[in-house]
Amino acid sequence: MVLPIGGLAASLVFAFAGSISNVTATLSRLKITEAHASENGLFLGEAMEQPNNVVIQGAQRMVDNPLRFDYEAAYFADRAFEGPHAIGTGLEMITFLVIPLLFFIYGCATAVGDVRRRILKDRIVAQGAAPYVAGKVATITLVSVAAVVLTAMLSLGAAPILRTLFLQSDRHDFIYSVDDAGAGNPIVQIAFASAVAASFGLLGLFVGLAVRSMLIPCLAAGALLLLLPFAGPYDPRNILTAAAEGIFNYWGGFNPRPPFPVWTELGVLLTVATLATEALVSTAIWSRTSKFV
């Protein structure tokens, strides 16, 4: 349990460092935009009464009300450190960049641990193959949920402390409220991150049981999840970013762009279906593993 829990807790440093930088950057941009607008006789109150239309053409983004746009960006960046919003701020980046590889490695380690200690055959003979694998599946699932929940609680507790330490000098009076009706539900965010963790953990378990080794599977997973995205436009994690549309706010500055639209409900359903399929396949196939040990 040290690997997944410690890894997620450590990754919060990078998640909140990015969020702090995002708050500083958006507030600086807002001040510059306010200065330029005031020179042209436009003030924030007037800008907030006008519509804010954003048009994206290719890699370009055209905004017809930049003052309101920058105000809302700074508002949401600041809100990322408030109350339950901090949970999404802590989880949104690590759900896509850290959890897949971390829990794949953990699943692999769980699968080959008894092989390395040369007790695999004894445990399977004593427990039965199906109960043995089912126990591994249950362990990975429970650890995945526990690690994500602990990370969420750490995010909730750390956010106000980090704001006091690093953002006290960057405070801004947001006198105009912004509609944030689309704010994500922290319980759903925790559930989604837990499902991703358990899914990749069970994938690592299945591969580890088949290969009986950690080195090659983990190197392959590292290449797929960390190196392949830089080789071209097709990121293998894009199905996750598409599935998470509407779940995470991305107010902390991390903003993945899925290459194709996927309904949130369909994405979540696919994630849960993958989780269930991996659990069933792992248990069913390796219920006969005693014949090969």
PDB file of C-alpha atoms in Angstrom:
ATOM      1  CA  MET A   1       0.000   0.000   0.000  1.00  0.00           C
ATOM      2  CA  VAL A   2       2.998   2.302   0.382  1.00  0.00           C
ATOM      3  CA  LEU A   3       3.497   2.673  -3.388  1.00  0.00           C
ATOM      4  CA  PRO A   4      -0.006   3.848  -4.400  1.00  0.00           C
ATOM      5  CA  ILE A   5      -0.744   5.944  -1.321  1.00  0.00           C
ATOM      6  CA  GLY A   6       2.716   7.500  -1.099  1.00  0.00           C
ATOM      7  CA  GLY A   7       2.830   8.089  -4.844  1.00  0.00           C
ATOM      8  CA  LEU A   8      -0.500   9.900  -4.931  1.00  0.00           C
ATOM      9  CA  ALA A   9       0.325  11.988  -1.875  1.00  0.00           C
ATOM     10  CA  ALA A  10       3.649  13.047  -3.404  1.00  0.00           C
ATOM     11  CA  SER A  11       2.009  13.900  -6.720  1.00  0.00           C
ATOM     12  CA  LEU A  12      -0.195  16.474  -4.963  1.00  0.00           C
ATOM     13  CA  VAL A  13       2.906  18.663  -4.744  1.00  0.00           C
ATOM     14  CA  PHE A  14       2.956  18.988  -8.540  1.00  0.00           C
ATOM     15  CA  ALA A  15      -0.823  19.344  -8.796  1.00  0.00           C
ATOM     16  CA  PHE A  16      -1.011  22.251  -6.369  1.00  0.00           C
ATOM     17  CA  ALA A  17       2.218  23.830  -7.604  1.00  0.00           C
ATOM     18  CA  GLY A  18       0.576  24.069 -11.014  1.00  0.00           C
ATOM     19  CA  SER A  19      -2.583  25.493  -9.470  1.00  0.00           C
ATOM     20  CA  ILE A  20      -0.654  28.156  -7.566  1.00  0.00           C
ATOM     21  CA  SER A  21       1.116  29.122 -10.758  1.00  0.00           C
ATOM     22  CA  ASN A  22      -2.239  29.239 -12.547  1.00  0.00           C
ATOM     23  CA  VAL A  23      -3.717  31.634  -9.983  1.00  0.00           C
ATOM     24  CA  THR A  24      -0.687  33.938 -10.222  1.00  0.00           C
ATOM     25  CA  ALA A  25      -0.718  33.901 -14.026  1.00  0.00           C
ATOM     26  CA  THR A  26      -4.456  34.523 -14.422  1.00  0.00           C
ATOM     27  CA  LEU A  27      -4.448  37.380 -11.913  1.00  0.00           C
ATOM     28  CA  SER A  28      -1.470  38.999 -13.651  1.00  0.00           C
ATOM     29  CA  ARG A  29      -3.223  38.691 -17.001  1.00  0.00           C
ATOM     30  CA  LEU A  30      -6.401  40.172 -15.528  1.00  0.00           C
ATOM     31  CA  LYS A  31      -4.525  43.203 -14.181  1.00  0.00           C
ATOM     32  CA  ILE A  32      -2.928  43.816 -17.572  1.00  0.00           C
ATOM     33  CA  THR A  33      -6.255  43.471 -19.370  1.00  0.00           C
ATOM     34  CA  GLU A  34      -7.945  45.789 -16.876  1.00  0.00           C
ATOM     35  CA  ALA A  35      -5.252  48.430 -17.443  1.00  0.00           C
ATOM     36  CA  HIS A  36      -5.587  48.230 -21.230  1.00  0.00           C
ATOM     37  CA  ALA A  37      -9.385  48.332 -21.031  1.00  0.00           C
ATOM     38  CA  SER A  38      -9.426  51.344 -18.707  1.00  0.00           C
ATOM     39  CA  GLU A  39      -7.187  53.227 -21.144  1.00  0.00           C
ATOM     40  CA  ASN A  40      -9.911  52.706 -23.735  1.00  0.00           C
ATOM     41  CA  GLY A  41     -12.677  53.782 -21.359  1.00  0.00           C
ATOM     42  CA  LEU A  42     -13.995  50.282 -20.567  1.00  0.00           C
ATOM     43  CA  PHE A  43     -14.351  49.184 -16.959  1.00  0.00           C
ATOM     44  CA  LEU A  44     -14.995  45.798 -15.408  1.00  0.00           C
ATOM     45  CA  GLY A  45     -18.594  46.503 -14.425  1.00  0.00           C
ATOM     46  CA  GLU A  46     -19.489  47.319 -18.015  1.00  0.00           C
ATOM     47  CA  ALA A  47     -17.648  44.287 -19.352  1.00  0.00           C
ATOM     48  CA  MET A  48     -19.511  41.967 -16.984  1.00  0.00           C
ATOM     49  CA  GLU A  49     -22.829  43.200 -18.370  1.00  0.00           C
ATOM     50  CA  GLN A  50     -21.842  42.257 -21.913  1.00  0.00           C
ATOM     51  CA  PRO A  51     -21.891  38.689 -23.304  1.00  0.00           C
ATOM     52  CA  ASN A  52     -18.682  36.734 -23.486  1.00  0.00           C
ATOM     53  CA  ASN A  53     -18.431  34.788 -26.735  1.00  0.00           C
ATOM     54  CA  VAL A  54     -15.487  32.501 -27.420  1.00  0.00           C
ATOM     55  CA  VAL A  55     -14.836  31.026 -30.857  1.00  0.00           C
ATOM     56  CA  ILE A  56     -12.158  28.380 -31.374  1.00  0.00           C
ATOM     57  CA  GLN A  57     -10.770  27.925 -34.874  1.00  0.00           C
ATOM     58  CA  GLY A  58      -8.051  25.331 -35.037  1.00  0.00           C
ATOM     59  CA  ALA A  59      -5.378  26.337 -32.538  1.00  0.00           C
ATOM     60  CA  GLN A  60      -6.654  29.910 -32.273  1.00  0.00           C
ATOM     61  CA  ARG A  61      -9.126  31.205 -29.715  1.00  0.00           C
ATOM     62  CA  MET A  62     -11.003  34.430 -30.436  1.00  0.00           C
ATOM     63  CA  VAL A  63     -12.660  36.267 -27.530  1.00  0.00           C
ATOM     64  CA  ASP A  64     -14.935  39.262 -28.097  1.00  0.00           C
ATOM     65  CA  ASN A  65     -14.944  40.316 -24.420  1.00  0.00           C
ATOM     66  CA  PRO A  66     -11.382  39.706 -23.144  1.00  0.00           C
ATOM     67  CA  LEU A  67     -11.875  41.645 -19.900  1.00  0.00           C
ATOM     68  CA  ARG A  68     -14.767  39.475 -18.779  1.00  0.00           C
ATOM     69  CA  PHE A  69     -13.002  36.365 -20.059  1.00  0.00           C
ATOM     70  CA  ASP A  70      -9.861  37.076 -18.019  1.00  0.00           C
ATOM     71  CA  TYR A  71     -11.936  38.005 -14.954  1.00  0.00           C
ATOM     72  CA  GLU A  72     -13.796  34.695 -15.085  1.00  0.00           C
ATOM     73  CA  ALA A  73     -10.548  32.778 -15.623  1.00  0.00           C
ATOM     74  CA  ALA A  74      -9.009  34.413 -12.536  1.00  0.00           C
ATOM     75  CA  TYR A  75     -12.222  33.864 -10.564  1.00  0.00           C
ATOM     76  CA  PHE A  76     -12.277  30.144 -11.269  1.00  0.00           C
ATOM     77  CA  ALA A  77      -8.531  29.775 -10.684  1.00  0.00           C
ATOM     78  CA  ASP A  78      -9.029  31.299  -7.233  1.00  0.00           C
ATOM     79  CA  ARG A  79     -12.073  29.129  -6.548  1.00  0.00           C
ATOM     80  CA  ALA A  80      -9.941  26.033  -7.148  1.00  0.00           C
ATOM     81  CA  PHE A  81      -8.601  26.462  -3.606  1.00  0.00           C
ATOM     82  CA  GLU A  82     -11.990  26.901  -1.944  1.00  0.00           C
ATOM     83  CA  GLY A  83     -13.757  24.189   0.055  1.00  0.00           C
ATOM     84  CA  PRO A  84     -14.673  20.992  -1.794  1.00  0.00           C
ATOM     85  CA  HIS A  85     -13.410  22.433  -5.105  1.00  0.00           C
ATOM     86  CA  ALA A  86      -9.913  21.665  -3.790  1.00  0.00           C
ATOM     87  CA  ILE A  87     -10.646  17.946  -4.147  1.00  0.00           C
ATOM     88  CA  GLY A  88     -11.024  18.271  -7.906  1.00  0.00           C
ATOM     89  CA  THR A  89      -7.935  20.489  -8.032  1.00  0.00           C
ATOM     90  CA  GLY A  90      -5.889  17.776  -6.385  1.00  0.00           C
ATOM     91  CA  LEU A  91      -7.313  14.891  -8.401  1.00  0.00           C
ATOM     92  CA  GLU A  92      -7.760  16.278 -11.902  1.00  0.00           C
ATOM     93  CA  MET A  93      -4.127  16.129 -13.028  1.00  0.00           C
ATOM     94  CA  ILE A  94      -3.040  12.960 -11.241  1.00  0.00           C
ATOM     95  CA  THR A  95      -6.080  11.036 -12.503  1.00  0.00           C
ATOM     96  CA  PHE A  96      -4.696  11.259 -16.043  1.00  0.00           C
ATOM     97  CA  LEU A  97      -0.938  11.610 -15.596  1.00  0.00           C
ATOM     98  CA  VAL A  98      -0.079   9.673 -12.421  1.00  0.00           C
ATOM     99  CA  ILE A  99      -2.754   7.136 -11.547  1.00  0.00           C
ATOM    100  CA  PRO A 100      -2.648   5.013 -14.750  1.00  0.00           C
ATOM    101  CA  LEU A 101       1.061   4.160 -14.557  1.00  0.00           C
ATOM    102  CA  LEU A 102       1.302   4.140 -10.758  1.00  0.00           C
ATOM    103  CA  PHE A 103      -1.535   1.666 -10.290  1.00  0.00           C
ATOM    104  CA  PHE A 104      -0.486  -0.476 -13.238  1.00  0.00           C
ATOM    105  CA  ILE A 105       2.875  -0.923 -11.503  1.00  0.00           C
ATOM    106  CA  TYR A 106       1.117  -1.619  -8.197  1.00  0.00           C
ATOM    107  CA  GLY A 107      -1.101  -4.246  -9.845  1.00  0.00           C
ATOM    108  CA  CYS A 108       1.923  -5.888 -11.436  1.00  0.00           C
ATOM    109  CA  ALA A 109       3.775  -5.903  -8.119  1.00  0.00           C
ATOM    110  CA  THR A 110       0.763  -7.491  -6.428  1.00  0.00           C
ATOM    111  CA  ALA A 111       0.663 -10.219  -9.069  1.00  0.00           C
ATOM    112  CA  VAL A 112       4.326 -11.180  -8.950  1.00  0.00           C
ATOM    113  CA  GLY A 113       4.943 -10.703  -5.224  1.00  0.00           C
ATOM    114  CA  ASP A 114       4.241 -14.338  -4.357  1.00  0.00           C
ATOM    115  CA  VAL A 115       6.252 -15.489  -7.386  1.00  0.00           C
ATOM    116  CA  ARG A 116       9.322 -13.650  -6.127  1.00  0.00           C
ATOM    117  CA  ARG A 117       8.866 -15.126  -2.650  1.00  0.00           C
ATOM    118  CA  ARG A 118       8.398 -18.584  -4.218  1.00  0.00           C
ATOM    119  CA  ILE A 119       5.133 -19.164  -2.389  1.00  0.00           C
ATOM    120  CA  LEU A 120       2.693 -18.843  -5.299  1.00  0.00           C
ATOM    121  CA  LYS A 121       2.059 -22.572  -5.667  1.00  0.00           C
ATOM    122  CA  ASP A 122       1.635 -23.081  -1.921  1.00  0.00           C
ATOM    123  CA  ARG A 123      -0.937 -20.291  -1.662  1.00  0.00           C
ATOM    124  CA  ILE A 124      -2.909 -21.476  -4.682  1.00  0.00           C
ATOM    125  CA  VAL A 125      -2.966 -25.047  -3.423  1.00  0.00           C
ATOM    126  CA  ALA A 126      -4.011 -23.903   0.052  1.00  0.00           C
ATOM    127  CA  GLN A 127      -6.649 -21.329  -1.002  1.00  0.00           C
ATOM    128  CA  GLY A 128      -7.731 -22.462  -4.433  1.00  0.00           C
ATOM    129  CA  ALA A 129      -6.896 -20.548  -7.619  1.00  0.00           C
ATOM    130  CA  ALA A 130     -10.184 -18.674  -7.988  1.00  0.00           C
ATOM    131  CA  PRO A 131     -10.331 -17.407  -4.363  1.00  0.00           C
ATOM    132  CA  TYR A 132      -6.644 -16.481  -4.600  1.00  0.00           C
ATOM    133  CA  VAL A 133      -7.110 -14.278  -7.671  1.00  0.00           C
ATOM    134  CA  ALA A 134     -10.425 -12.901  -6.375  1.00  0.00           C
ATOM    135  CA  GLY A 135      -8.631 -11.872  -3.191  1.00  0.00           C
ATOM    136  CA  LYS A 136      -6.008 -10.025  -5.230  1.00  0.00           C
ATOM    137  CA  VAL A 137      -8.756  -8.270  -7.194  1.00  0.00           C
ATOM    138  CA  ALA A 138     -10.494  -7.211  -3.977  1.00  0.00           C
ATOM    139  CA  THR A 139      -7.220  -5.967  -2.460  1.00  0.00           C
ATOM    140  CA  ILE A 140      -6.360  -3.805  -5.460  1.00  0.00           C
ATOM    141  CA  THR A 141      -9.866  -2.379  -5.613  1.00  0.00           C
ATOM    142  CA  LEU A 142      -9.937  -1.497  -1.915  1.00  0.00           C
ATOM    143  CA  VAL A 143      -6.440   0.007  -1.977  1.00  0.00           C
ATOM    144  CA  SER A 144      -7.362   2.060  -5.045  1.00  0.00           C
ATOM    145  CA  VAL A 145     -10.397   3.555  -3.340  1.00  0.00           C
ATOM    146  CA  ALA A 146      -8.532   4.139  -0.062  1.00  0.00           C
ATOM    147  CA  ALA A 147      -5.599   5.856  -1.808  1.00  0.00           C
ATOM    148  CA  VAL A 148      -7.851   8.190  -3.809  1.00  0.00           C
ATOM    149  CA  VAL A 149     -10.030   9.058  -0.799  1.00  0.00           C
ATOM    150  CA  LEU A 150      -6.940   9.837   1.298  1.00  0.00           C
ATOM    151  CA  THR A 151      -5.556  11.988  -1.521  1.00  0.00           C
ATOM    152  CA  ALA A 152      -8.859  13.857  -1.723  1.00  0.00           C
ATOM    153  CA  MET A 153      -8.804  14.520   2.020  1.00  0.00           C
ATOM    154  CA  LEU A 154      -5.216  15.741   1.830  1.00  0.00           C
ATOM    155  CA  SER A 155      -6.229  18.094  -0.992  1.00  0.00           C
ATOM    156  CA  LEU A 156      -9.093  19.449   1.073  1.00  0.00           C
ATOM    157  CA  GLY A 157      -6.842  20.108   4.050  1.00  0.00           C
ATOM    158  CA  ALA A 158      -3.843  21.426   2.148  1.00  0.00           C
ATOM    159  CA  ALA A 159      -5.646  23.957  -0.076  1.00  0.00           C
ATOM    160  CA  PRO A 160      -6.346  26.669   2.552  1.00  0.00           C
ATOM    161  CA  ILE A 161      -2.847  26.287   3.998  1.00  0.00           C
ATOM    162  CA  LEU A 162      -1.210  26.642   0.576  1.00  0.00           C
ATOM    163  CA  ARG A 163      -3.404  29.634  -0.234  1.00  0.00           C
ATOM    164  CA  THR A 164      -2.296  31.371   2.966  1.00  0.00           C
ATOM    165  CA  LEU A 165       1.374  30.581   2.382  1.00  0.00           C
ATOM    166  CA  PHE A 166       1.704  31.301  -1.336  1.00  0.00           C
ATOM    167  CA  LEU A 167      -1.265  33.356  -2.534  1.00  0.00           C
ATOM    168  CA  GLN A 168      -1.873  35.876   0.210  1.00  0.00           C
ATOM    169  CA  SER A 169      -0.114  38.609  -1.789  1.00  0.00           C
ATOM    170  CA  ASP A 170      -2.094  37.743  -4.943  1.00  0.00           C
ATOM    171  CA  ARG A 171      -5.547  38.317  -3.495  1.00  0.00           C
ATOM    172  CA  HIS A 172      -8.192  39.958  -5.651  1.00  0.00           C
ATOM    173  CA  ASP A 173     -11.621  41.205  -4.703  1.00  0.00           C
ATOM    174  CA  PHE A 174     -14.014  39.321  -6.947  1.00  0.00           C
ATOM    175  CA  ILE A 175     -16.996  41.600  -6.476  1.00  0.00           C
ATOM    176  CA  TYR A 176     -18.873  40.188  -9.460  1.00  0.00           C
ATOM    177  CA  SER A 177     -20.151  36.644  -9.110  1.00  0.00           C
ATOM    178  CA  VAL A 178     -19.724  34.172 -11.942  1.00  0.00           C
ATOM    179  CA  ASP A 179     -22.124  31.373 -12.724  1.00  0.00           C
ATOM    180  CA  ASP A 180     -20.419  28.118 -11.730  1.00  0.00           C
ATOM    181  CA  ALA A 181     -23.470  25.880 -11.975  1.00  0.00           C
ATOM    182  CA  GLY A 182     -21.347  23.375 -13.858  1.00  0.00           C
ATOM    183  CA  ALA A 183     -19.013  22.825 -10.906  1.00  0.00           C
ATOM    184  CA  GLY A 184     -18.139  19.169 -10.495  1.00  0.00           C
ATOM    185  CA  ASN A 185     -19.392  17.023  -7.656  1.00  0.00           C
ATOM    186  CA  PRO A 186     -16.426  15.992  -5.428  1.00  0.00           C
ATOM    187  CA  ILE A 187     -18.002  12.607  -4.661  1.00  0.00           C
ATOM    188  CA  VAL A 188     -18.285  11.848  -8.373  1.00  0.00           C
ATOM    189  CA  GLN A 189     -14.706  13.049  -8.887  1.00  0.00           C
ATOM    190  CA  ILE A 190     -13.458  10.696  -6.179  1.00  0.00           C
ATOM    191  CA  ALA A 191     -15.489   7.830  -7.635  1.00  0.00           C
ATOM    192  CA  PHE A 192     -14.134   8.443 -11.135  1.00  0.00           C
ATOM    193  CA  ALA A 193     -10.507   8.659  -9.971  1.00  0.00           C
ATOM    194  CA  SER A 194     -11.008   5.489  -7.895  1.00  0.00           C
ATOM    195  CA  ALA A 195     -12.434   3.660 -10.916  1.00  0.00           C
ATOM    196  CA  VAL A 196      -9.437   4.707 -13.042  1.00  0.00           C
ATOM    197  CA  ALA A 197      -7.029   3.576 -10.322  1.00  0.00           C
ATOM    198  CA  ALA A 198      -8.751   0.214  -9.861  1.00  0.00           C
ATOM    199  CA  SER A 199      -9.021  -0.295 -13.617  1.00  0.00           C
ATOM    200  CA  PHE A 200      -5.307   0.174 -14.260  1.00  0.00           C
ATOM    201  CA  GLY A 201      -4.438  -1.729 -11.100  1.00  0.00           C
ATOM    202  CA  LEU A 202      -6.439  -4.731 -12.284  1.00  0.00           C
ATOM    203  CA  LEU A 203      -4.905  -4.435 -15.745  1.00  0.00           C
ATOM    204  CA  GLY A 204      -1.477  -4.599 -14.103  1.00  0.00           C
ATOM    205  CA  LEU A 205      -2.624  -7.586 -12.059  1.00  0.00           C
ATOM    206  CA  PHE A 206      -3.842  -9.447 -15.139  1.00  0.00           C
ATOM    207  CA  VAL A 207      -0.637  -8.741 -17.087  1.00  0.00           C
ATOM    208  CA  GLY A 208       1.529  -9.601 -14.091  1.00  0.00           C
ATOM    209  CA  LEU A 209      -0.227 -12.938 -13.600  1.00  0.00           C
ATOM    210  CA  ALA A 210       0.264 -13.745 -17.273  1.00  0.00           C
ATOM    211  CA  VAL A 211       3.903 -12.633 -17.627  1.00  0.00           C
ATOM    212  CA  ARG A 212       5.067 -13.355 -14.045  1.00  0.00           C
ATOM    213  CA  SER A 213       7.397 -10.369 -14.332  1.00  0.00           C
ATOM    214  CA  MET A 214       7.327  -6.638 -13.616  1.00  0.00           C
ATOM    215  CA  LEU A 215      10.171  -5.334 -15.755  1.00  0.00           C
ATOM    216  CA  ILE A 216       8.854  -5.737 -19.305  1.00  0.00           C
ATOM    217  CA  PRO A 217       5.188  -4.894 -18.562  1.00  0.00           C
ATOM    218  CA  CYS A 218       6.086  -1.780 -16.579  1.00  0.00           C
ATOM    219  CA  LEU A 219       8.544  -0.566 -19.211  1.00  0.00           C
ATOM    220  CA  ALA A 220       5.901  -1.105 -21.876  1.00  0.00           C
ATOM    221  CA  ALA A 221       3.255   0.699 -19.820  1.00  0.00           C
ATOM    222  CA  GLY A 222       5.663   3.573 -19.166  1.00  0.00           C
ATOM    223  CA  ALA A 223       6.381   3.934 -22.869  1.00  0.00           C
ATOM    224  CA  LEU A 224       2.699   3.787 -23.752  1.00  0.00           C
ATOM    225  CA  LEU A 225       1.521   6.238 -21.115  1.00  0.00           C
ATOM    226  CA  LEU A 226       4.467   8.634 -20.877  1.00  0.00           C
ATOM    227  CA  LEU A 227       6.446   8.545 -24.138  1.00  0.00           C
ATOM    228  CA  LEU A 228       3.960   7.710 -26.890  1.00  0.00           C
ATOM    229  CA  PRO A 229       1.899  10.908 -26.368  1.00  0.00           C
ATOM    230  CA  PHE A 230       4.959  12.947 -27.403  1.00  0.00           C
ATOM    231  CA  ALA A 231       5.416  10.944 -30.609  1.00  0.00           C
ATOM    232  CA  GLY A 232       2.169  12.063 -32.182  1.00  0.00           C
ATOM    233  CA  PRO A 233      -1.303  13.477 -31.635  1.00  0.00           C
ATOM    234  CA  TYR A 234      -2.818  10.235 -30.353  1.00  0.00           C
ATOM    235  CA  ASP A 235      -2.579  10.059 -26.576  1.00  0.00           C
ATOM    236  CA  PRO A 236      -3.735   6.647 -25.253  1.00  0.00           C
ATOM    237  CA  ARG A 237      -5.295   8.389 -22.243  1.00  0.00           C
ATOM    238  CA  ASN A 238      -7.638  10.480 -24.353  1.00  0.00           C
ATOM    239  CA  ILE A 239     -10.545   8.146 -23.642  1.00  0.00           C
ATOM    240  CA  LEU A 240     -10.144   9.128 -19.980  1.00  0.00           C
ATOM    241  CA  THR A 241     -10.138  12.844 -20.713  1.00  0.00           C
ATOM    242  CA  ALA A 242     -13.220  12.400 -22.869  1.00  0.00           C
ATOM    243  CA  ALA A 243     -14.944  10.351 -20.187  1.00  0.00           C
ATOM    244  CA  ALA A 244     -14.196  12.996 -17.560  1.00  0.00           C
ATOM    245  CA  GLU A 245     -15.819  15.874 -19.433  1.00  0.00           C
ATOM    246  CA  GLY A 246     -18.322  17.355 -16.989  1.00  0.00           C
ATOM    247  CA  ILE A 247     -16.762  15.584 -13.990  1.00  0.00           C
ATOM    248  CA  PHE A 248     -13.703  17.759 -13.393  1.00  0.00           C
ATOM    249  CA  ASN A 249     -13.740  21.563 -13.528  1.00  0.00           C
ATOM    250  CA  TYR A 250     -10.086  21.976 -14.546  1.00  0.00           C
ATOM    251  CA  TRP A 251      -9.990  25.221 -12.566  1.00  0.00           C
ATOM    252  CA  GLY A 252      -6.520  24.339 -11.310  1.00  0.00           C
ATOM    253  CA  GLY A 253      -4.972  24.973 -14.706  1.00  0.00           C
ATOM    254  CA  PHE A 254      -4.680  21.397 -15.984  1.00  0.00           C
ATOM    255  CA  ASN A 255      -6.847  21.299 -19.098  1.00  0.00           C
ATOM    256  CA  PRO A 256      -6.675  18.172 -21.276  1.00  0.00           C
ATOM    257  CA  ARG A 257      -8.350  18.359 -24.650  1.00  0.00           C
ATOM    258  CA  PRO A 258      -9.997  15.127 -25.798  1.00  0.00           C
ATOM    259  CA  PRO A 259      -9.794  14.674 -29.574  1.00  0.00           C
ATOM    260  CA  PHE A 260     -13.399  13.570 -29.900  1.00  0.00           C
ATOM    261  CA  PRO A 261     -16.623  14.267 -27.998  1.00  0.00           C
ATOM    262  CA  VAL A 262     -17.896  11.565 -25.644  1.00  0.00           C
ATOM    263  CA  TRP A 263     -20.995  11.915 -23.503  1.00  0.00           C
ATOM    264  CA  THR A 264     -20.054  11.976 -19.832  1.00  0.00           C
ATOM    265  CA  GLU A 265     -22.522   9.189 -19.011  1.00  0.00           C
ATOM    266  CA  LEU A 266     -21.124   6.996 -21.799  1.00  0.00           C
ATOM    267  CA  GLY A 267     -17.552   7.649 -20.718  1.00  0.00           C
ATOM    268  CA  VAL A 268     -18.286   6.734 -17.111  1.00  0.00           C
ATOM    269  CA  LEU A 269     -20.180   3.634 -18.256  1.00  0.00           C
ATOM    270  CA  LEU A 270     -17.219   2.533 -20.379  1.00  0.00           C
ATOM    271  CA  THR A 271     -14.863   3.064 -17.444  1.00  0.00           C
ATOM    272  CA  VAL A 272     -17.021   0.991 -15.083  1.00  0.00           C
ATOM    273  CA  ALA A 273     -17.504  -1.693 -17.769  1.00  0.00           C
ATOM    274  CA  THR A 274     -13.724  -1.910 -18.230  1.00  0.00           C
ATOM    275  CA  LEU A 275     -13.269  -2.282 -14.485  1.00  0.00           C
ATOM    276  CA  ALA A 276     -15.837  -5.078 -14.245  1.00  0.00           C
ATOM    277  CA  THR A 277     -14.497  -6.876 -17.329  1.00  0.00           C
ATOM    278  CA  GLU A 278     -10.927  -6.889 -16.022  1.00  0.00           C
ATOM    279  CA  ALA A 279     -12.060  -8.290 -12.674  1.00  0.00           C
ATOM    280  CA  LEU A 280     -14.087 -11.071 -14.314  1.00  0.00           C
ATOM    281  CA  VAL A 281     -11.444 -11.976 -16.901  1.00  0.00           C
ATOM    282  CA  SER A 282      -8.655 -12.050 -14.328  1.00  0.00           C
ATOM    283  CA  THR A 283     -10.655 -14.297 -12.013  1.00  0.00           C
ATOM    284  CA  ALA A 284     -11.997 -16.593 -14.741  1.00  0.00           C
ATOM    285  CA  ILE A 285      -8.767 -17.196 -16.641  1.00  0.00           C
ATOM    286  CA  TRP A 286      -6.555 -17.607 -13.627  1.00  0.00           C
ATOM    287  CA  SER A 287      -8.983 -19.880 -11.811  1.00  0.00           C
ATOM    288  CA  ARG A 288      -7.023 -22.575 -13.700  1.00  0.00           C
ATOM    289  CA  THR A 289      -3.621 -21.074 -12.956  1.00  0.00           C
ATOM    290  CA  SER A 290      -2.735 -23.943 -10.573  1.00  0.00           C
ATOM    291  CA  LYS A 291      -2.132 -26.105 -13.651  1.00  0.00           C
ATOM    292  CA  PHE A 292       0.737 -23.858 -14.695  1.00  0.00           C
ATOM    293  CA  VAL A 293       2.576 -23.189 -11.444  1.00  0.00           C
TER     294      VAL A 293
END
